[in-house]
Short mmCIF file of C-alpha atoms and ligand atoms in Angstrom, two decimals:
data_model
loop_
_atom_site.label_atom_id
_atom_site.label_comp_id
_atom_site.label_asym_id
_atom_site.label_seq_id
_atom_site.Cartn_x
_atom_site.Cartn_y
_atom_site.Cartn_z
CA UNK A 1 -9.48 57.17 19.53
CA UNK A 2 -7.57 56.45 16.38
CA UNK A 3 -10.20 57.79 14.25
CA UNK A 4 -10.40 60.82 15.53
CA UNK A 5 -6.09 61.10 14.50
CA UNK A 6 -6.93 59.25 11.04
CA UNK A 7 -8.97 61.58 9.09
CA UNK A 8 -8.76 60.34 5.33
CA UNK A 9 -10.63 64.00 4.54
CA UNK A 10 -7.99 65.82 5.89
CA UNK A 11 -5.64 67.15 2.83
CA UNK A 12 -2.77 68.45 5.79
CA UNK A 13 -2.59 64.94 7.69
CA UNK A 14 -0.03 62.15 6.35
CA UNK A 15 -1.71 59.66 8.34
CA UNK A 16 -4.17 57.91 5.67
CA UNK A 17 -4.98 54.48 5.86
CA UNK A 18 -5.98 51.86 2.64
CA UNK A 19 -9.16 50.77 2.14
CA UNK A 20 -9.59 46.89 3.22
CA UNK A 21 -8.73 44.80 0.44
CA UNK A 22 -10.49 41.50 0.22
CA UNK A 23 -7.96 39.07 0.75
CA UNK A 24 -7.95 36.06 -1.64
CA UNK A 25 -7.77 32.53 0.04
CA UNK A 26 -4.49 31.56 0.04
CA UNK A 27 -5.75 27.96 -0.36
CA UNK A 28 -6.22 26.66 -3.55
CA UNK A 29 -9.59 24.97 -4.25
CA UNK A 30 -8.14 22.30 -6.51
CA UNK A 31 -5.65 21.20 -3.63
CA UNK A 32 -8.24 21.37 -1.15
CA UNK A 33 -9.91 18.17 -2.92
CA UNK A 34 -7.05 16.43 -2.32
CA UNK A 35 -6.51 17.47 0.67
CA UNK A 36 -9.86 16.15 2.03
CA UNK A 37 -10.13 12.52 1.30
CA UNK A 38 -13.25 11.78 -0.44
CA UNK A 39 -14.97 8.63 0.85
CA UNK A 40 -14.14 5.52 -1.63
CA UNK A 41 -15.50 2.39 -1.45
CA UNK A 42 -13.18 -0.60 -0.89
CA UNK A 43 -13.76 -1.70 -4.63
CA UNK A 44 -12.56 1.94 -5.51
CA UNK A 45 -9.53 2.20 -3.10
CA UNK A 46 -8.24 -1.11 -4.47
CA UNK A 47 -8.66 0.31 -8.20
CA UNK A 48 -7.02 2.60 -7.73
CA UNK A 49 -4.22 1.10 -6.01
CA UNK A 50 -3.68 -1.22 -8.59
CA UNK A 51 -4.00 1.57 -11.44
CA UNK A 52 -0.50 2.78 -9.80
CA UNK A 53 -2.71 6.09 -8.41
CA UNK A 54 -0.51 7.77 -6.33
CA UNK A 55 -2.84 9.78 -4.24
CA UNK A 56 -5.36 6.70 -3.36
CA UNK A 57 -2.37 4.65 -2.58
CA UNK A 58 -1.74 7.78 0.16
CA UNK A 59 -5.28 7.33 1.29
CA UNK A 60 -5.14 4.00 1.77
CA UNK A 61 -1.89 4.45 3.91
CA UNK A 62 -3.65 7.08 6.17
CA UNK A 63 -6.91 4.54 6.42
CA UNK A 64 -3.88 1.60 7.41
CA UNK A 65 -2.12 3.96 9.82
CA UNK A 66 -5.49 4.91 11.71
CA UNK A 67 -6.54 3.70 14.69
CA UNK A 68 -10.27 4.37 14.44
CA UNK A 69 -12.52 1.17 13.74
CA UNK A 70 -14.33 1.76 10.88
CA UNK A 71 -10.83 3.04 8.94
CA UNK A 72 -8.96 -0.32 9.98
CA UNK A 73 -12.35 -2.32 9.46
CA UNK A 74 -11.92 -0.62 5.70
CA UNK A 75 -7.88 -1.05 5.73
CA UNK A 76 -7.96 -4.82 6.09
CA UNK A 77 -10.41 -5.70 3.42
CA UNK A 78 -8.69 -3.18 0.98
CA UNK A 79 -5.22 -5.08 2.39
CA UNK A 80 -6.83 -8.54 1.48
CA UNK A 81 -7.89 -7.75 -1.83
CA UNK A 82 -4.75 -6.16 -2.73
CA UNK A 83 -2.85 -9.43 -1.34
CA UNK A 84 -2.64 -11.35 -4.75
CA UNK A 85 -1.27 -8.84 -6.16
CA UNK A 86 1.98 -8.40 -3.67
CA UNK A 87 4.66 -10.18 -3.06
CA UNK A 88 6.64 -9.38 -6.32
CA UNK A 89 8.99 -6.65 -5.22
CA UNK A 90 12.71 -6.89 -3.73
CA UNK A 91 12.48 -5.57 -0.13
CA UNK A 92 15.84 -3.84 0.79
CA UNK A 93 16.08 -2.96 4.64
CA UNK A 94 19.02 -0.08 5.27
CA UNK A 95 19.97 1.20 8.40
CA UNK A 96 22.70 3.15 10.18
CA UNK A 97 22.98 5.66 13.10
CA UNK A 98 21.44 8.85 12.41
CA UNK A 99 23.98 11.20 10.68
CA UNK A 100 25.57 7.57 8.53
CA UNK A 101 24.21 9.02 5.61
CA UNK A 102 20.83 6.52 4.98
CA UNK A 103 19.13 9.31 2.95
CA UNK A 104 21.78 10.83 0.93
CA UNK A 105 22.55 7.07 0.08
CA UNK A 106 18.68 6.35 -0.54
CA UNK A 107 18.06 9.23 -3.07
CA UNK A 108 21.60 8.26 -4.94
CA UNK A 109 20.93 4.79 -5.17
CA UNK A 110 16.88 5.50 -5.87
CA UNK A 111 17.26 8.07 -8.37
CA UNK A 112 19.59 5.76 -10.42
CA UNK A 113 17.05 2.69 -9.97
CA UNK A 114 14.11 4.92 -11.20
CA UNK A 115 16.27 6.18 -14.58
CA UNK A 116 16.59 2.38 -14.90
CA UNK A 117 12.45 2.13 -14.80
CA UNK A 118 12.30 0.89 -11.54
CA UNK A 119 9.63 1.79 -9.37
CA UNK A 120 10.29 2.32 -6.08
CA UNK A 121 8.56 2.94 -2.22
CA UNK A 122 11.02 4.56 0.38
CA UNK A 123 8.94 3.46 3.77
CA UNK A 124 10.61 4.57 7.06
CA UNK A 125 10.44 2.55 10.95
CA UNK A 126 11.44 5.03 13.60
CA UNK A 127 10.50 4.42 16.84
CA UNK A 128 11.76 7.66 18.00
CA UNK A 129 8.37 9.41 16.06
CA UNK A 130 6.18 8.02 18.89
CA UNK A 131 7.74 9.27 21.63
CA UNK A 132 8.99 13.18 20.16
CA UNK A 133 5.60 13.11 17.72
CA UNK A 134 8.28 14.64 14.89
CA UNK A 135 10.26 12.01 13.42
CA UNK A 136 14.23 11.07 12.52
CA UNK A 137 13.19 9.32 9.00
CA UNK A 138 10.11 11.33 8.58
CA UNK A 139 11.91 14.59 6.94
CA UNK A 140 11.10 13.96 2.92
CA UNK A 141 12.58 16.84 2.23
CA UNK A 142 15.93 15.05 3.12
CA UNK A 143 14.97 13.28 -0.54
CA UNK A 144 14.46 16.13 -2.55
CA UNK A 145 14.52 14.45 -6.26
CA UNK A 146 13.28 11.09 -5.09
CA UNK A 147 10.08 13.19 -3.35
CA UNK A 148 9.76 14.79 -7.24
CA UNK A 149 10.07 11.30 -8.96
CA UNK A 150 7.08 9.87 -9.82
CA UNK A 151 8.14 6.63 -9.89
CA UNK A 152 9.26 6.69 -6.36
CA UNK A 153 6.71 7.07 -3.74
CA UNK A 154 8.17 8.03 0.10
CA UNK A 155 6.27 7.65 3.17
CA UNK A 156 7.49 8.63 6.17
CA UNK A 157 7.36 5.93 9.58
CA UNK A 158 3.43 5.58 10.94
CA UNK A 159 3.50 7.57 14.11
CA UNK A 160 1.34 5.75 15.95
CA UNK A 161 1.38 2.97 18.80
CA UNK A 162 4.31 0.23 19.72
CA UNK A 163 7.36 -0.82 17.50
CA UNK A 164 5.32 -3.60 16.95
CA UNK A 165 2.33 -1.94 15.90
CA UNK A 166 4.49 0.63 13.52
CA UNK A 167 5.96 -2.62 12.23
CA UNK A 168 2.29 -4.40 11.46
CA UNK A 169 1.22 -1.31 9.34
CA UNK A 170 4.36 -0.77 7.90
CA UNK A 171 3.88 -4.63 6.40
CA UNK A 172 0.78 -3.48 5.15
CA UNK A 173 1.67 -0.54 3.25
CA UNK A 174 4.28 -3.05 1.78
CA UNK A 175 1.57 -5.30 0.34
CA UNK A 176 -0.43 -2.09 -0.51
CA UNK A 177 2.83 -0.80 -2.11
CA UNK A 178 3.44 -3.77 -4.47
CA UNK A 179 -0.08 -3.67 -5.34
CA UNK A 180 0.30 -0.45 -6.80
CA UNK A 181 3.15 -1.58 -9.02
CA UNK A 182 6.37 -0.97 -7.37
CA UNK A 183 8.89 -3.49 -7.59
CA UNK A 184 11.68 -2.14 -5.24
CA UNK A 185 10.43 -1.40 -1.85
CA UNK A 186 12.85 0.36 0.68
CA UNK A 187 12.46 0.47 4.54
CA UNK A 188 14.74 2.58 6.43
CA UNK A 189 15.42 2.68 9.87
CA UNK A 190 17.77 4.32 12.46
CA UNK A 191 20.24 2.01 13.75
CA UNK A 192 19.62 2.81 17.27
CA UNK A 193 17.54 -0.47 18.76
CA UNK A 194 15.00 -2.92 18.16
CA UNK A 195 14.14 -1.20 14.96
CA UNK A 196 16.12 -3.49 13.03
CA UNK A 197 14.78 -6.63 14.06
CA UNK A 198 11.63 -5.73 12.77
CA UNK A 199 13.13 -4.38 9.83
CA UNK A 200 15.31 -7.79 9.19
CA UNK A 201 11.21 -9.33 9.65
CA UNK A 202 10.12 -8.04 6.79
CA UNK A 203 12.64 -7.42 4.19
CA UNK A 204 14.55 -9.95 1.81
CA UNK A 205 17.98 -7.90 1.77
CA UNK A 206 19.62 -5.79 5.07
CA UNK A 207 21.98 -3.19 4.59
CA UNK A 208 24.09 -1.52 7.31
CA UNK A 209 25.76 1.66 6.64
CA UNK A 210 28.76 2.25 8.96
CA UNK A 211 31.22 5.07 9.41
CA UNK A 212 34.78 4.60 9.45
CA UNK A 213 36.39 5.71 12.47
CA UNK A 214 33.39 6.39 14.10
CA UNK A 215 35.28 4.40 17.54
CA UNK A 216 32.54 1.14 17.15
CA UNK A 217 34.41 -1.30 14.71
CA UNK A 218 34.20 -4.59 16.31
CA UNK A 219 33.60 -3.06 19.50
CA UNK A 220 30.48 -0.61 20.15
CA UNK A 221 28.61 -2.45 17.33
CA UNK A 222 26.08 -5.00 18.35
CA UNK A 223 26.77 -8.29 17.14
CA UNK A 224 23.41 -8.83 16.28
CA UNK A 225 23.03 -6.03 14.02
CA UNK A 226 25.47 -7.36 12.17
CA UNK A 227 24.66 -11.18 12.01
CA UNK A 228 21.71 -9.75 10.61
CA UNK A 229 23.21 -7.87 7.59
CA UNK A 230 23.89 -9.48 4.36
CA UNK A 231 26.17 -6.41 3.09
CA UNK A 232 27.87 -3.23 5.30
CA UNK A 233 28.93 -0.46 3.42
CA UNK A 234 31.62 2.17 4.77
CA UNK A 235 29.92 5.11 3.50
CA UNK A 236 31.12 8.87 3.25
CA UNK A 237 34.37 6.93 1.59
CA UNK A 238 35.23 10.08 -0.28
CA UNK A 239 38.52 13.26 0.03
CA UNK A 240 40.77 11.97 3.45
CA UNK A 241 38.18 9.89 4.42
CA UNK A 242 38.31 7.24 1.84
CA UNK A 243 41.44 5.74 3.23
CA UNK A 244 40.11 5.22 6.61
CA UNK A 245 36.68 3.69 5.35
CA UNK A 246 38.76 1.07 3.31
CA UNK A 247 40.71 0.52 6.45
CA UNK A 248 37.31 -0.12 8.37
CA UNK A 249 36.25 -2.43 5.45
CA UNK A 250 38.73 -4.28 5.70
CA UNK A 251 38.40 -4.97 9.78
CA UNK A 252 34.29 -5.40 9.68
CA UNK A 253 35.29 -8.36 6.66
CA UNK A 254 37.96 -10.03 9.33
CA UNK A 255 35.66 -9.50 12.20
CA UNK A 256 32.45 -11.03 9.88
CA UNK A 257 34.74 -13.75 8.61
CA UNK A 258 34.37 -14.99 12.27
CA UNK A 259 30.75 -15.51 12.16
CA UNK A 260 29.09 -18.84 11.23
CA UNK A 261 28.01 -19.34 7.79
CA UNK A 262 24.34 -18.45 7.19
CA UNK A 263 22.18 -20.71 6.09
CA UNK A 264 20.85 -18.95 3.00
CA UNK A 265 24.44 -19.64 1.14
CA UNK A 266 24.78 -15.96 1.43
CA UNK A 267 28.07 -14.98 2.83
CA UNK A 268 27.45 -11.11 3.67
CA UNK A 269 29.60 -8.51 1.71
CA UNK A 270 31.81 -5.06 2.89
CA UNK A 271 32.24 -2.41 1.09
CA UNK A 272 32.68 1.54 0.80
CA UNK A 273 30.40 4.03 -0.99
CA UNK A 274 29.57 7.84 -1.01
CA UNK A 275 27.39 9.31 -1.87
CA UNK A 276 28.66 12.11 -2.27
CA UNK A 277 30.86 11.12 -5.51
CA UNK A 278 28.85 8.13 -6.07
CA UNK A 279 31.42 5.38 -5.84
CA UNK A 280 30.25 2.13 -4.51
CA UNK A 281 26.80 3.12 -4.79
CA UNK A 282 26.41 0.71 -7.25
CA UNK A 283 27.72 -1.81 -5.44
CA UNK A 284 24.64 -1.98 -3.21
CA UNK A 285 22.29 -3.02 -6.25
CA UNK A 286 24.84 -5.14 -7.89
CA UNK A 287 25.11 -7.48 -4.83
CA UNK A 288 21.23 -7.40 -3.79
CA UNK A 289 20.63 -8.54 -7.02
CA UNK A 290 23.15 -11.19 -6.86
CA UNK A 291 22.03 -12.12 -3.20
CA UNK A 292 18.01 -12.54 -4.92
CA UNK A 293 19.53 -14.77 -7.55
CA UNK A 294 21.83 -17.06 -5.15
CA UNK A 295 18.84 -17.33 -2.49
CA UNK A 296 15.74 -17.88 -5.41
CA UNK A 297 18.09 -20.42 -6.74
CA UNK A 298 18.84 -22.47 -3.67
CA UNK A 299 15.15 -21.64 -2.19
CA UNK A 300 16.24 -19.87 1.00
CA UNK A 301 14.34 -16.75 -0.36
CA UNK A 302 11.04 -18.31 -0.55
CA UNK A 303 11.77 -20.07 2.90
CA UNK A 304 12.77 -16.68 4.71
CA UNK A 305 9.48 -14.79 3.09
CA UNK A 306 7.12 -17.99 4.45
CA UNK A 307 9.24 -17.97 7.82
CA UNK A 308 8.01 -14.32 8.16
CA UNK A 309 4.74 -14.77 7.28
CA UNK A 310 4.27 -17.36 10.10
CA UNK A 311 5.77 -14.53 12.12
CA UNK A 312 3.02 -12.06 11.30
CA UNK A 313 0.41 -14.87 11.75
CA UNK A 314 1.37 -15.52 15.40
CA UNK A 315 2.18 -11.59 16.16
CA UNK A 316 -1.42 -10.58 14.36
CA UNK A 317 -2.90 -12.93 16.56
CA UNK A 318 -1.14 -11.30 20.01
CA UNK A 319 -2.15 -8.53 18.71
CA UNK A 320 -5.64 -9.14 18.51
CA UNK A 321 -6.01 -11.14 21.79
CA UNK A 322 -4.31 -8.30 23.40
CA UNK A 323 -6.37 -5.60 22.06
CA UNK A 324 -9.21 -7.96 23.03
CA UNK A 325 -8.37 -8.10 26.50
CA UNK A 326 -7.63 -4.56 27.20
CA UNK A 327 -10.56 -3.31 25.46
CA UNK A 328 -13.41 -5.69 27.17
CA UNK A 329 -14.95 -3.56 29.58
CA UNK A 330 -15.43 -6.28 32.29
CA UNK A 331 -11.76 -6.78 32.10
CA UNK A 332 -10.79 -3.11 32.38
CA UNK A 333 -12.82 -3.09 35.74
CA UNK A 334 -11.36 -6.41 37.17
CA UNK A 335 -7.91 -5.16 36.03
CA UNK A 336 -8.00 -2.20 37.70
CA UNK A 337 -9.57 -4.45 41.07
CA UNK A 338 -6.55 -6.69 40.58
CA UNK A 339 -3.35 -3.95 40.50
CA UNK A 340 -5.27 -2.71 43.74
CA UNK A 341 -4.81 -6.23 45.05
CA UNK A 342 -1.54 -6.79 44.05
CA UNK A 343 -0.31 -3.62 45.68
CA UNK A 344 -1.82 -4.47 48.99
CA UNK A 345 -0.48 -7.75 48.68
CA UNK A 346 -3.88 -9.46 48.69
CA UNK A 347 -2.78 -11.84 45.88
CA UNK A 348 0.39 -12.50 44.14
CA UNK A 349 0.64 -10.97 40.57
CA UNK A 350 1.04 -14.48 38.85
CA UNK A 351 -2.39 -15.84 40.25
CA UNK A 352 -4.47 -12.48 39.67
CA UNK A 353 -3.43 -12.85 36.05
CA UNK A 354 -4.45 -16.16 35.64
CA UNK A 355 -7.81 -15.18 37.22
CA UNK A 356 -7.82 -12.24 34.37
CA UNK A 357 -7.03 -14.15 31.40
CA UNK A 358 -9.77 -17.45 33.02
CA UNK A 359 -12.14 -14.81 33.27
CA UNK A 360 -11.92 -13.06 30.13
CA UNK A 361 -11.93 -16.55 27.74
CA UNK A 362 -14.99 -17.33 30.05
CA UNK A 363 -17.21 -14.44 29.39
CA UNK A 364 -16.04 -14.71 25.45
P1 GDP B 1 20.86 9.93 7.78
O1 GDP B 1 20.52 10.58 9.07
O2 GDP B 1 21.51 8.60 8.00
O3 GDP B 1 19.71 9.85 6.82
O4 GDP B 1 22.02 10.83 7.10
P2 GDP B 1 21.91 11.91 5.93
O5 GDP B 1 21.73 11.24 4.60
O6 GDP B 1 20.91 12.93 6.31
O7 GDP B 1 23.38 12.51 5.96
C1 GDP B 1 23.94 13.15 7.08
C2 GDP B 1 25.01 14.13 6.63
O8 GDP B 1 26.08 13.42 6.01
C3 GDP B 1 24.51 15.13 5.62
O9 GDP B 1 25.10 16.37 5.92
C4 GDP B 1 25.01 14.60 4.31
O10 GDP B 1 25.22 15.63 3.37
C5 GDP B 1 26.31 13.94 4.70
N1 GDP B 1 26.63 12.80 3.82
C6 GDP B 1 25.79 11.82 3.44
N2 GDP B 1 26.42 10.96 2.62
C7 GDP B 1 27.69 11.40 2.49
C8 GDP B 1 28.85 10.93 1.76
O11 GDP B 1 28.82 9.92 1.06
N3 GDP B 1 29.99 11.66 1.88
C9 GDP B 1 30.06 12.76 2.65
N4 GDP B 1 31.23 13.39 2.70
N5 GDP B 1 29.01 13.23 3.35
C10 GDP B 1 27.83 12.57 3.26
#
């Protein structure tokens, strides 16, 4: 119909239309290599971890935070050779609420680590990212200059699976990380659960970020988020609010005074810091360094590092009976016989379990 209104021919009619114009790709063809992962052999991966190449190091990551076979097959020998050569960075846990200021704090403190010629990893644990599939911590553009430094690397939280699972990989891509040459490593989480705990697992240093005035001094905190920090800072201590963040200091210090003394000789530190106008930023590095000295000196930091490897030997090993378990087909059948059983009250829940876990060991 249109074409009999759109006559190009006709000198009188103002309704013309262009000739098609061949659209370039918006894609560039240079990206689109790196966008597609070319297939490396393990020998490759791991060369060019430990060459410090960014974009293996990535695709190592992705193969690490996969859940198909063959990609974790390839992840844990590329993991295993890259072993000897981890283990030399300082691992700084941070958390805080959402909103406490982790990032702000993270690209103030990182950006004056990397002008020092540190290199640094900014890895993220937020359980929230399995649930709403978009993540808290995952947002790099919350890091603008750290996402441009190229001697920081960030990776948002794995996605996929349990806590515990996003914790296993996120101890890999630690040991994949130090491979590839950096010596700080950062994992951030928000203060919110359980998060920590496997934070505090895998890190040498723990950092709380509190608010001042935010009604939980001494109160709405959880005790065991703080037992498990070795420094709190007061941050957003800048304009009316600095006042009221020394004020909190000072009650966290009274209320941590009350704790019993930690075995590593460390006695944990509060302070304030913005980062905003920078002040007390420093203060974070000055006293994880000091905290690294104290504990290599006295041993408790090569105790605490062994302490959590026996942790990830007896969790990998859950882990793979687990996985064992649920994915043997004669179990899946018997398991879903057994629920039936237990719902009708044909057996009791404790002894069809035992019959589960007899009869899987006895058709291994
Ligand atoms: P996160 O959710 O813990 O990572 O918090 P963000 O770093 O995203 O910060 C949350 C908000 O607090 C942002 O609007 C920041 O600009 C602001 N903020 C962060 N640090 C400071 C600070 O030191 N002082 C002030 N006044 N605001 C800050």
């Amino acid at each position: 119909m249109y074409d009999k209104i759109i006559d190009n021919n006709n000198p009188h009619s103002n309704l013309k239309v262009q000739p098609p114009i061949n659209q370039p790709s918006q894609i560039n063809k240079e990206c689109l290599a790196h966008l597609k992962p070319k297939k490396r052999s393990v020998e490759e991966y791991v060369g060019g971890i430990l060459e410090g190449n960014r974009t293996i190091l990535s695709q190592a990551i992705t193969l690490v935070e996969s859940s198909l076979y063959e990609h974790q097959h390839m992840a844990q020998q590329i993991i295993e050779k890259c072993l000897p050569y981890a283990g030399k960075s300082i691992r700084v846990g941070i958390t805080g609420v959402p909103g406490v200021g982790k990032s702000t704090t993270i690209e103030a403190l990182g950006t004056s680590l990397t002008a020092k010629g540190h290199r640094l990893a900014v890895l993220a644990i937020d359980p929230s990212s399995e649930k709403t599939k978009g993540s808290i911590l995952g947002d790099k553009t919350r890091m603008e200059t750290l996402a441009n430094d190229p001697n920081s690397f960030i990776r948002p939280s794995p996605s996929a699976g349990s806590l515990g699972g996003v914790a296993r990989k996120t101890r890999e891509i630690i040991v994949l990380c130090e491979a590839a040459g950096f010596d700080i490593v950062f994992v951030e989480t928000v203060g919110v659960g359980q998060s920590e705990v496997a934070v505090a697992s895998m890190v040498d240093f723990f950092l709380l970020l509190q608010l001042a005035n935010a009604g939980d001094e001494l109160q709405g905190i959880k005790r065991g988020i703080m037992e498990m920090a070795d420094a709190i800072s007061i941050n957003k201590a800048d304009g009316d609010n600095k006042q009221l963040c020394e004020l909190a200091a000072q009650q966290y210090r009274n209320a941590l005074a009350l704790f019993p003394a930690s075995e590593s000789g460390w006695k944990p530190v509060v302070f304030t810091s913005s980062a905003y106008t920078l002040e007390g930023i420093d203060k974070i590095w000055e006293n994880v360094t000091k905290y690294v000295q104290i504990t290599k000196a006295n041993g408790y930091f090569e105790s605490k590092r062994n302490e959590q490897n026996l942790r990830i030997l007896s969790e990998t090993i859950d882990f793979y009976l687990k996985e064992g378990f649920y994915n043997n087909d004669k179990i899946k059948d018997l398991l879903e016989k057994s629920r039936q059983d237990v719902l009708a009250n044909k057996i009791s829940a404790y002894v069809a379990a035992q019959n589960l876990v007899r009869e899987y060991f006895q058709t291994k």
